[in-house]
Amino acid sequence: MEKIVTRFPPSPTGNLHVGGARTALFNWLYARHMKGRFVLRIEDTDTERSTQASVDAIFNALEWLEIDWDDGPFFQSRRMDIYREYIQKLVDSGHAYYCTCSPEKIEAMRKQALATGGKPKYDGTCREKGLPNTEDAVIRFKSPLSGTIVLKDVIKKNIVFDNSELDDFIIQRSNGTPTYNLAVVVDDMTMGINTVLRGDDHVNNTPKQILLYQAYDAPLPVFGHLPMVLGDDRTRLSKRHGARSVVEYRDMGYLPDALLNYLVRLGWSFGDQEFFTREELIEKFTLKNVGHAAGIFDPAKLQALNADHIKAAPPERLTRYLIPVLKECGQEVQEGQYLEKVIQTLGTRSKTLLEMAEGARFYYQAPVSYDEKAAKKFFKAVSLEPLIQLIKQLEILDEFNEKQLEDAFKHVMETTGLKLGKIAQPVRLALTGKTVSPGIFEIIDVLGKEQVISRLKKAVQFIESKENSE
Ligand code: GLU
């Protein structure tokens, strides 16, 4: 079988948004699943709207998503000679012609069509004139006047278009640049793309592209049009729905694997399985299970999935993502065992990496103050004795293991007659400055003897000075 070659051809007119990322993802996954190739092409012929900043933003987003490509990036702006050559072929073979109708004339045609309830179409004035190339001429494709085109879509099944609905569309503007449909077909043909998966907002372009393939006598790729991603009110996803660019999700502390998992599930299913690792997606992704219905983007579901991915990720993998987030929060940390242990204690309690970074703060900085309400409640004279006892018990241990810690606490409970709950809260407050944190034994184990004792002593001092001043 021929190797599958897919592509992602974004127009660099802004950031990569979740809809675009989903298109990239489907093409990438399919290429990876089929052991084919994935091509990246930047469609930057619209020089007014394309920017280098958008190109960089797209690369950054793909890099963060770990969507890698085998060929490219190709830039359409650097391929003008190729388009010119292919346009000339169509003129030479009689499939295209020069048109000199003025914009005013075209506008009048449009108005006239609308006034009579028709579809605005070019009326073919120059079609048979055999005009030569002149400075302000455009080149139009000679569309068939009758018959039908069948789009055999692998996702939507067959869609039939009437040729009479199409007009002689422009393939080269008067400034010599190719239009989208022409450039896409020439690129896809010359880059060996045999599978085109894209948003179904492009369905209406496809009959024109099929006509171009036929005019070039080139084999058609397999087309698959993906249903759109919608907001909860079933309109196209936009900023209004809280939709964001891919890198904003990175900045909000999402894992790329979670976003990937969520986006692919928006238009594809595998039984009722919700959670997939990247490797599983590559293994299981086929076009057969791509859905026909639009996916509704649900930020809460994405966050829940993010929490699941954080929980499931091995700590050494999370370090890579957490370190920059911690840095962003002002905390420079090294990779290594300490960080991995920190992550282990926070993995089940963090929905995002931002939450995790926030939760990790006390592991790197002893509390400079204590939660005020909690201090009032737990740092009282009665807490002094258990804290002092615990310091004594911990000082005689040479290493902390679970059994020894339990024994130390048991001893304090016995000598003070207090229950674990009564002892644990002041200890937690002493070690973290807060009342909510991972389990007390876990914290002690990570912080280690020196830190724990020093923080407990500080709390004792705090209580003593508070008691004295009252
Ligand atoms: N540049 C087009 C877009 O961003 C790509 C269309 C296509 O996949 O053919 O929508």
Short mmCIF file of C-alpha atoms in Angstrom, two decimals, residues 94-95 97 121-122 127-128 141-149 161-169 207-212 214-215:
data_model
loop_
_atom_site.label_atom_id
_atom_site.label_comp_id
_atom_site.label_asym_id
_atom_site.label_seq_id
_atom_site.Cartn_x
_atom_site.Cartn_y
_atom_site.Cartn_z
CA GLY A 94 -7.23 25.50 -22.22
CA HIS A 95 -8.45 24.98 -18.64
CA TYR A 97 -8.16 32.02 -19.29
CA LYS A 121 -21.30 34.26 -9.91
CA TYR A 122 -18.95 35.38 -12.62
CA ARG A 127 -14.42 32.81 -21.05
CA GLU A 128 -14.27 32.39 -24.77
CA PHE A 141 -10.47 28.45 -14.16
CA LYS A 142 -12.92 27.22 -16.78
CA SER A 143 -15.38 25.27 -14.68
CA PRO A 144 -17.65 22.77 -16.40
CA LEU A 145 -21.11 24.23 -17.01
CA SER A 146 -23.06 21.08 -16.28
CA GLY A 147 -22.73 17.71 -14.59
CA THR A 148 -21.85 16.92 -11.00
CA ILE A 149 -18.84 16.36 -8.81
CA PHE A 161 -22.11 19.19 -6.00
CA ASP A 162 -23.76 20.55 -9.14
CA ASN A 163 -21.24 22.11 -11.48
CA SER A 164 -23.81 24.69 -12.42
CA GLU A 165 -23.41 26.04 -8.89
CA LEU A 166 -19.74 26.79 -9.47
CA ASP A 167 -18.40 29.68 -11.48
CA ASP A 168 -15.13 30.34 -13.22
CA PHE A 169 -13.18 31.02 -10.05
CA PRO A 207 -15.27 20.66 -5.57
CA LYS A 208 -13.12 23.45 -7.01
CA GLN A 209 -10.01 21.62 -5.87
CA ILE A 210 -11.25 18.37 -7.38
CA LEU A 211 -11.73 20.17 -10.71
CA LEU A 212 -8.15 21.41 -10.52
CA GLN A 214 -8.80 16.66 -12.83
CA ALA A 215 -7.47 19.44 -15.04
#
